[in-house]
mmCIF file of C-alpha atoms in Angstrom:
data_model
loop_
_atom_site.group_PDB
_atom_site.id
_atom_site.type_symbol
_atom_site.label_atom_id
_atom_site.label_comp_id
_atom_site.label_asym_id
_atom_site.label_seq_id
_atom_site.Cartn_x
_atom_site.Cartn_y
_atom_site.Cartn_z
ATOM 1 C CA UNK A 1393 8.734 -15.436 9.810
ATOM 2 C CA UNK A 1394 7.161 -17.538 8.505
ATOM 3 C CA UNK A 1395 4.723 -16.061 5.446
ATOM 4 C CA UNK A 1396 4.845 -19.105 3.044
ATOM 5 C CA UNK A 1397 1.122 -20.250 4.094
ATOM 6 C CA UNK A 1398 -0.689 -19.673 0.096
ATOM 7 C CA UNK A 1399 -4.083 -17.452 0.006
ATOM 8 C CA UNK A 1400 -6.798 -19.531 -0.021
ATOM 9 C CA UNK A 1401 -10.563 -19.245 -0.097
ATOM 10 C CA UNK A 1402 -10.313 -20.825 3.037
ATOM 11 C CA UNK A 1403 -6.603 -19.747 4.355
ATOM 12 C CA UNK A 1404 -8.043 -15.875 3.176
ATOM 13 C CA UNK A 1405 -5.690 -12.117 3.783
ATOM 14 C CA UNK A 1406 -6.283 -9.099 3.774
ATOM 15 C CA UNK A 1407 -4.995 -5.810 2.249
ATOM 16 C CA UNK A 1408 -5.002 -2.727 4.125
ATOM 17 C CA UNK A 1409 -4.307 0.944 2.877
ATOM 18 C CA UNK A 1410 -3.350 3.973 4.562
ATOM 19 C CA UNK A 1411 -3.863 6.856 2.279
ATOM 20 C CA UNK A 1412 -2.415 10.496 3.420
ATOM 21 C CA UNK A 1413 -5.108 12.709 2.765
ATOM 22 C CA UNK A 1414 -3.590 16.167 3.969
ATOM 23 C CA UNK A 1415 -3.017 19.174 2.630
ATOM 24 C CA UNK A 1416 0.257 18.472 1.339
ATOM 25 C CA UNK A 1417 -1.309 15.927 -0.627
ATOM 26 C CA UNK A 1418 -2.524 18.769 -2.873
ATOM 27 C CA UNK A 1419 1.636 19.711 -3.724
ATOM 28 C CA UNK A 1420 2.784 18.635 -7.643
ATOM 29 C CA UNK A 1421 4.404 15.435 -8.789
ATOM 30 C CA UNK A 1422 4.681 13.341 -11.558
ATOM 31 C CA UNK A 1423 2.889 10.447 -13.203
ATOM 32 C CA UNK A 1424 2.126 9.051 -16.689
ATOM 33 C CA UNK A 1425 4.345 11.376 -17.763
ATOM 34 C CA UNK A 1426 2.015 14.562 -16.944
ATOM 35 C CA UNK A 1427 1.393 17.408 -14.146
ATOM 36 C CA UNK A 1428 -0.828 16.696 -11.213
ATOM 37 C CA UNK A 1429 -0.850 16.278 -7.318
ATOM 38 C CA UNK A 1430 -0.214 13.548 -5.697
ATOM 39 C CA UNK A 1431 -2.797 12.881 -4.017
ATOM 40 C CA UNK A 1432 -4.701 12.623 -7.853
ATOM 41 C CA UNK A 1433 -1.644 10.088 -8.027
ATOM 42 C CA UNK A 1434 -1.991 8.117 -4.682
ATOM 43 C CA UNK A 1435 -5.891 7.509 -5.537
ATOM 44 C CA UNK A 1436 -5.144 6.721 -8.850
ATOM 45 C CA UNK A 1437 -3.003 4.033 -8.821
ATOM 46 C CA UNK A 1438 -4.697 2.482 -5.440
ATOM 47 C CA UNK A 1439 -7.364 2.818 -8.303
ATOM 48 C CA UNK A 1440 -5.277 0.029 -10.617
ATOM 49 C CA UNK A 1441 -4.036 -1.772 -6.925
ATOM 50 C CA UNK A 1442 -8.257 -2.441 -5.951
ATOM 51 C CA UNK A 1443 -8.390 -3.403 -10.513
ATOM 52 C CA UNK A 1444 -5.051 -5.651 -10.266
ATOM 53 C CA UNK A 1445 -6.109 -7.724 -7.126
ATOM 54 C CA UNK A 1446 -9.890 -8.071 -8.697
ATOM 55 C CA UNK A 1447 -7.858 -9.805 -11.435
ATOM 56 C CA UNK A 1448 -5.693 -11.797 -9.720
ATOM 57 C CA UNK A 1449 -8.621 -13.066 -7.902
ATOM 58 C CA UNK A 1450 -10.474 -13.810 -10.898
ATOM 59 C CA UNK A 1451 -10.749 -17.931 -11.628
ATOM 60 C CA UNK A 1452 -12.908 -19.474 -14.925
ATOM 61 C CA UNK A 1453 -15.930 -20.145 -12.090
ATOM 62 C CA UNK A 1454 -16.050 -16.000 -11.016
ATOM 63 C CA UNK A 1455 -13.713 -13.609 -8.243
ATOM 64 C CA UNK A 1456 -13.367 -16.209 -5.480
ATOM 65 C CA UNK A 1457 -12.666 -14.186 -1.820
ATOM 66 C CA UNK A 1458 -8.959 -14.681 -1.593
ATOM 67 C CA UNK A 1459 -8.507 -11.463 0.236
ATOM 68 C CA UNK A 1460 -10.219 -8.322 2.354
ATOM 69 C CA UNK A 1461 -9.659 -4.673 1.018
ATOM 70 C CA UNK A 1462 -9.593 -2.168 3.034
ATOM 71 C CA UNK A 1463 -8.608 1.932 2.183
ATOM 72 C CA UNK A 1464 -8.767 4.577 4.682
ATOM 73 C CA UNK A 1465 -8.021 8.340 4.461
ATOM 74 C CA UNK A 1466 -6.615 9.946 7.312
ATOM 75 C CA UNK A 1467 -6.667 13.654 7.494
ATOM 76 C CA UNK A 1468 -7.366 16.764 9.464
ATOM 77 C CA UNK A 1469 -6.944 16.274 13.483
ATOM 78 C CA UNK A 1470 -8.008 13.158 13.933
ATOM 79 C CA UNK A 1471 -10.127 12.092 10.883
ATOM 80 C CA UNK A 1472 -9.585 8.299 9.843
ATOM 81 C CA UNK A 1473 -12.800 6.672 7.561
ATOM 82 C CA UNK A 1474 -12.698 3.997 4.311
ATOM 83 C CA UNK A 1475 -13.003 5.198 1.166
ATOM 84 C CA UNK A 1476 -14.678 2.269 -0.120
ATOM 85 C CA UNK A 1477 -18.064 2.982 -1.192
ATOM 86 C CA UNK A 1478 -20.707 3.882 1.379
ATOM 87 C CA UNK A 1479 -18.011 4.224 3.861
ATOM 88 C CA UNK A 1480 -17.608 0.556 4.893
ATOM 89 C CA UNK A 1481 -14.674 -0.359 6.600
ATOM 90 C CA UNK A 1482 -13.965 -2.808 4.607
ATOM 91 C CA UNK A 1483 -15.160 -5.599 1.748
ATOM 92 C CA UNK A 1484 -14.217 -8.631 -0.116
ATOM 93 C CA UNK A 1485 -12.571 -9.006 -3.123
ATOM 94 C CA UNK A 1486 -15.757 -10.358 -4.467
ATOM 95 C CA UNK A 1487 -18.176 -7.879 -3.253
ATOM 96 C CA UNK A 1488 -15.272 -4.940 -4.610
ATOM 97 C CA UNK A 1489 -15.647 -6.984 -8.022
ATOM 98 C CA UNK A 1490 -19.561 -7.095 -7.519
ATOM 99 C CA UNK A 1491 -19.927 -3.203 -7.511
ATOM 100 C CA UNK A 1492 -19.938 -0.343 -10.564
ATOM 101 C CA UNK A 1493 -16.949 1.958 -9.877
ATOM 102 C CA UNK A 1494 -17.361 4.801 -12.033
ATOM 103 C CA UNK A 1495 -15.191 4.188 -15.029
ATOM 104 C CA UNK A 1496 -12.640 7.352 -16.257
ATOM 105 C CA UNK A 1497 -11.015 7.951 -18.814
ATOM 106 C CA UNK A 1498 -7.296 8.394 -18.807
ATOM 107 C CA UNK A 1499 -4.756 10.118 -21.281
ATOM 108 C CA UNK A 1500 -1.092 9.236 -21.177
ATOM 109 C CA UNK A 1501 2.666 9.353 -21.821
ATOM 110 C CA UNK A 1502 3.618 6.131 -23.873
ATOM 111 C CA UNK A 1503 7.545 5.959 -24.640
ATOM 112 C CA UNK A 1504 7.132 3.810 -28.515
ATOM 113 C CA UNK A 1505 9.656 1.947 -29.808
ATOM 114 C CA UNK A 1506 10.988 4.870 -31.975
ATOM 115 C CA UNK A 1507 11.081 7.028 -29.358
ATOM 116 C CA UNK A 1508 8.383 8.615 -30.256
ATOM 117 C CA UNK A 1509 6.002 10.104 -27.307
ATOM 118 C CA UNK A 1510 2.745 8.692 -28.308
ATOM 119 C CA UNK A 1511 -0.925 9.609 -25.668
ATOM 120 C CA UNK A 1512 -3.059 6.793 -25.701
ATOM 121 C CA UNK A 1513 -6.315 6.785 -23.618
ATOM 122 C CA UNK A 1514 -7.837 4.265 -21.078
ATOM 123 C CA UNK A 1515 -10.995 3.933 -19.593
ATOM 124 C CA UNK A 1516 -10.182 2.900 -15.584
ATOM 125 C CA UNK A 1517 -12.765 2.464 -13.280
ATOM 126 C CA UNK A 1518 -12.610 4.075 -9.847
ATOM 127 C CA UNK A 1519 -13.516 3.606 -6.518
ATOM 128 C CA UNK A 1520 -11.833 5.943 -4.167
ATOM 129 C CA UNK A 1521 -11.745 9.292 -4.792
ATOM 130 C CA UNK A 1522 -8.716 11.917 -4.403
ATOM 131 C CA UNK A 1523 -8.790 14.162 -0.845
ATOM 132 C CA UNK A 1524 -5.895 17.000 0.103
ATOM 133 C CA UNK A 1525 -6.987 18.533 3.348
ATOM 134 C CA UNK A 1526 -5.749 19.541 6.908
ATOM 135 C CA UNK A 1527 -3.509 17.924 8.899
ATOM 136 C CA UNK A 1528 -1.825 14.532 8.983
ATOM 137 C CA UNK A 1529 -3.087 12.451 12.049
ATOM 138 C CA UNK A 1530 -1.179 9.096 10.963
ATOM 139 C CA UNK A 1531 -0.933 7.623 14.268
ATOM 140 C CA UNK A 1532 -4.993 7.660 15.223
ATOM 141 C CA UNK A 1533 -4.683 5.932 11.402
ATOM 142 C CA UNK A 1534 -2.367 3.222 12.837
ATOM 143 C CA UNK A 1535 -4.179 3.094 16.540
ATOM 144 C CA UNK A 1536 -7.674 2.635 14.317
ATOM 145 C CA UNK A 1537 -5.604 0.246 11.994
ATOM 146 C CA UNK A 1538 -4.405 -1.578 14.743
ATOM 147 C CA UNK A 1539 -8.029 -2.373 16.484
ATOM 148 C CA UNK A 1540 -8.851 -3.409 13.121
ATOM 149 C CA UNK A 1541 -6.174 -6.259 12.639
ATOM 150 C CA UNK A 1542 -6.136 -6.774 15.810
ATOM 151 C CA UNK A 1543 -10.070 -8.153 15.811
ATOM 152 C CA UNK A 1544 -8.874 -9.540 11.743
ATOM 153 C CA UNK A 1545 -6.524 -12.014 12.907
ATOM 154 C CA UNK A 1546 -8.552 -13.050 16.117
ATOM 155 C CA UNK A 1547 -11.209 -14.501 14.223
ATOM 156 C CA UNK A 1548 -10.926 -18.369 13.933
ATOM 157 C CA UNK A 1549 -11.646 -17.682 10.233
ATOM 158 C CA UNK A 1550 -7.940 -16.446 9.475
ATOM 159 C CA UNK A 1551 -5.512 -18.911 12.433
ATOM 160 C CA UNK A 1552 -3.852 -20.156 10.037
ATOM 161 C CA UNK A 1553 -4.019 -17.728 6.786
ATOM 162 C CA UNK A 1554 -0.810 -15.498 5.259
ATOM 163 C CA UNK A 1555 -0.820 -12.716 7.703
ATOM 164 C CA UNK A 1556 -1.795 -8.658 6.801
ATOM 165 C CA UNK A 1557 -0.551 -6.203 4.504
ATOM 166 C CA UNK A 1558 -0.243 -3.207 5.838
ATOM 167 C CA UNK A 1559 0.882 -0.455 3.300
ATOM 168 C CA UNK A 1560 1.248 3.345 4.549
ATOM 169 C CA UNK A 1561 1.199 6.052 1.972
ATOM 170 C CA UNK A 1562 1.886 9.851 3.443
ATOM 171 C CA UNK A 1563 4.487 12.629 2.210
ATOM 172 C CA UNK A 1564 4.890 14.028 5.959
ATOM 173 C CA UNK A 1565 5.844 13.763 8.998
ATOM 174 C CA UNK A 1566 2.611 12.775 11.370
ATOM 175 C CA UNK A 1567 1.053 16.160 12.960
ATOM 176 C CA UNK A 1568 -0.444 13.732 15.928
ATOM 177 C CA UNK A 1569 1.834 12.547 17.831
ATOM 178 C CA UNK A 1570 6.512 12.730 18.779
ATOM 179 C CA UNK A 1571 7.766 9.942 16.833
ATOM 180 C CA UNK A 1572 8.546 7.713 19.884
ATOM 181 C CA UNK A 1573 4.100 7.329 19.817
ATOM 182 C CA UNK A 1574 4.131 7.372 16.403
ATOM 183 C CA UNK A 1575 7.241 3.905 16.629
ATOM 184 C CA UNK A 1576 5.029 2.451 19.394
ATOM 185 C CA UNK A 1577 2.063 1.739 18.040
ATOM 186 C CA UNK A 1578 3.566 0.934 14.699
ATOM 187 C CA UNK A 1579 5.426 -1.766 17.087
ATOM 188 C CA UNK A 1580 1.948 -3.178 18.256
ATOM 189 C CA UNK A 1581 0.713 -3.369 14.487
ATOM 190 C CA UNK A 1582 4.325 -5.262 13.642
ATOM 191 C CA UNK A 1583 3.331 -7.939 16.746
ATOM 192 C CA UNK A 1584 -0.050 -8.916 15.650
ATOM 193 C CA UNK A 1585 -0.398 -11.843 13.245
ATOM 194 C CA UNK A 1586 -1.654 -15.418 12.125
ATOM 195 C CA UNK A 1587 -0.006 -18.859 13.361
ATOM 196 C CA UNK A 1588 1.942 -18.740 9.413
ATOM 197 C CA UNK A 1589 3.624 -14.962 10.461
ATOM 198 C CA UNK A 1590 3.239 -11.034 11.950
ATOM 199 C CA UNK A 1591 0.970 -8.238 10.041
ATOM 200 C CA UNK A 1592 3.540 -6.591 7.186
ATOM 201 C CA UNK A 1593 3.361 -2.986 8.320
ATOM 202 C CA UNK A 1594 4.740 -0.772 4.349
ATOM 203 C CA UNK A 1595 5.207 2.545 4.744
ATOM 204 C CA UNK A 1596 5.845 4.847 2.168
ATOM 205 C CA UNK A 1597 6.703 7.749 2.156
ATOM 206 C CA UNK A 1598 6.072 9.994 -1.806
ATOM 207 C CA UNK A 1599 8.471 12.637 -2.041
ATOM 208 C CA UNK A 1600 8.546 16.025 -3.832
ATOM 209 C CA UNK A 1601 12.492 16.087 -5.082
ATOM 210 C CA UNK A 1602 13.179 14.610 -8.153
ATOM 211 C CA UNK A 1603 16.543 15.156 -7.429
ATOM 212 C CA UNK A 1604 16.614 14.193 -3.845
ATOM 213 C CA UNK A 1605 18.079 10.973 -2.332
ATOM 214 C CA UNK A 1606 15.528 8.179 -2.799
ATOM 215 C CA UNK A 1607 15.214 4.855 -0.595
ATOM 216 C CA UNK A 1608 13.226 1.726 -1.667
ATOM 217 C CA UNK A 1609 13.532 -1.259 0.328
ATOM 218 C CA UNK A 1610 16.072 -1.114 2.066
ATOM 219 C CA UNK A 1611 19.105 -2.858 3.457
ATOM 220 C CA UNK A 1612 20.876 -2.053 7.104
ATOM 221 C CA UNK A 1613 24.069 -0.538 5.241
ATOM 222 C CA UNK A 1614 21.550 2.092 3.578
ATOM 223 C CA UNK A 1615 20.648 2.954 7.262
ATOM 224 C CA UNK A 1616 21.646 7.065 6.970
ATOM 225 C CA UNK A 1617 19.160 9.038 6.055
ATOM 226 C CA UNK A 1618 19.051 11.810 4.806
ATOM 227 C CA UNK A 1619 16.768 13.731 7.184
ATOM 228 C CA UNK A 1620 15.025 12.432 11.044
ATOM 229 C CA UNK A 1621 11.908 11.281 9.383
ATOM 230 C CA UNK A 1622 13.908 8.445 7.259
ATOM 231 C CA UNK A 1623 14.917 6.832 10.220
ATOM 232 C CA UNK A 1624 12.003 6.961 11.718
ATOM 233 C CA UNK A 1625 10.095 5.692 9.256
ATOM 234 C CA UNK A 1626 13.147 2.743 8.637
ATOM 235 C CA UNK A 1627 11.960 1.298 12.614
ATOM 236 C CA UNK A 1628 8.347 2.179 12.323
ATOM 237 C CA UNK A 1629 8.793 -0.509 8.996
ATOM 238 C CA UNK A 1630 8.769 -4.063 9.001
ATOM 239 C CA UNK A 1631 11.311 -6.239 7.968
ATOM 240 C CA UNK A 1632 10.181 -7.979 4.166
ATOM 241 C CA UNK A 1633 9.886 -11.567 4.676
ATOM 242 C CA UNK A 1634 12.100 -14.143 1.987
ATOM 243 C CA UNK A 1635 8.914 -14.818 0.669
ATOM 244 C CA UNK A 1636 9.314 -11.591 -0.792
ATOM 245 C CA UNK A 1637 13.098 -11.325 -1.632
ATOM 246 C CA UNK A 1638 13.084 -12.790 -5.771
ATOM 247 C CA UNK A 1639 10.738 -9.720 -6.404
ATOM 248 C CA UNK A 1640 12.680 -6.813 -4.453
ATOM 249 C CA UNK A 1641 15.717 -8.166 -5.807
ATOM 250 C CA UNK A 1642 14.551 -7.377 -9.441
ATOM 251 C CA UNK A 1643 13.272 -4.609 -8.605
ATOM 252 C CA UNK A 1644 16.592 -3.319 -6.543
ATOM 253 C CA UNK A 1645 19.180 -4.915 -8.343
ATOM 254 C CA UNK A 1646 20.640 -7.806 -8.981
ATOM 255 C CA UNK A 1647 23.475 -7.741 -6.616
ATOM 256 C CA UNK A 1648 20.705 -5.916 -3.407
ATOM 257 C CA UNK A 1649 21.005 -9.029 -0.474
ATOM 258 C CA UNK A 1650 18.076 -9.873 1.885
ATOM 259 C CA UNK A 1651 17.134 -9.024 4.707
ATOM 260 C CA UNK A 1652 14.743 -6.111 3.835
ATOM 261 C CA UNK A 1653 13.120 -3.667 4.872
ATOM 262 C CA UNK A 1654 9.250 -2.622 4.258
ATOM 263 C CA UNK A 1655 9.598 0.981 3.227
ATOM 264 C CA UNK A 1656 11.278 3.628 1.462
ATOM 265 C CA UNK A 1657 11.818 7.718 1.134
ATOM 266 C CA UNK A 1658 11.323 10.144 -0.957
ATOM 267 C CA UNK A 1659 9.216 7.742 -3.573
ATOM 268 C CA UNK A 1660 8.510 8.619 -7.324
ATOM 269 C CA UNK A 1661 5.036 7.761 -7.665
ATOM 270 C CA UNK A 1662 6.022 5.015 -10.146
ATOM 271 C CA UNK A 1663 8.266 3.242 -7.763
ATOM 272 C CA UNK A 1664 4.935 3.358 -5.139
ATOM 273 C CA UNK A 1665 3.189 1.479 -8.017
ATOM 274 C CA UNK A 1666 6.080 -1.129 -7.547
ATOM 275 C CA UNK A 1667 5.841 -1.393 -3.984
ATOM 276 C CA UNK A 1668 2.639 -2.143 -3.725
ATOM 277 C CA UNK A 1669 2.552 -5.092 -6.858
ATOM 278 C CA UNK A 1670 5.374 -5.900 -4.438
ATOM 279 C CA UNK A 1671 3.279 -6.127 -1.450
ATOM 280 C CA UNK A 1672 0.376 -7.543 -3.226
ATOM 281 C CA UNK A 1673 1.798 -9.884 -6.096
ATOM 282 C CA UNK A 1674 4.783 -11.984 -3.828
ATOM 283 C CA UNK A 1675 1.529 -13.783 -1.629
ATOM 284 C CA UNK A 1676 0.980 -17.161 -3.232
ATOM 285 C CA UNK A 1677 -2.688 -17.340 -4.808
ATOM 286 C CA UNK A 1678 -4.101 -20.902 -5.568
#
């Protein structure tokens, strides 16, 4: 396991974001100091990430073609579809930067140094919108991701690239597969890769209860899970490469020791932001 190749225009990578669009994502949560649905929070967080990916690729000569981006929703019986404009399967960061997204003004709470809370309004670009209906065909989404990633990794243009990173964001269990089927397709994804290493699959389970135990980039000694599904997510997720250790330790606490597993259980919206940032910013760019 290497995962040391810097991202350049000659050595691009890919980020694939899978979002649970099932009915349970209509449940309420808190994000930026206000109550919202999980679906709205995830859409807002994902739009922020897309903006950040564009800005991280921006140089004096413009946005450089450092990575391909895909954002898919899964819901209904077996529907997996792109949330990008025109339902494009994927697009380069340059293509994304040339689009004219809707601009939405969002209001959120800001804690001031004196302890007061102020409301701040900021303009936010919106490429994708929230969805919350139907079932959770997670296994079908992972199968579709596997096929997309196999093709991407087999391209000679990507042979020496940093391998793709997959974020699977969900608040529940798959409705279209048994545990062993979900683990099998996840292992197929994790075996794909480039000469720099295997694809990274990061599973992020959004919680509903603030008082429930949370797991965040867990180590093996944290594997006494509060429920069975967390164990499945752990088995389905990648072991994080050493190049991510520093960022994960900073987020978990200085005493945390690798290896870390690329998953969370019962995560808050804030932890989702942290996981997406760690999973995307820890890759070196030139």
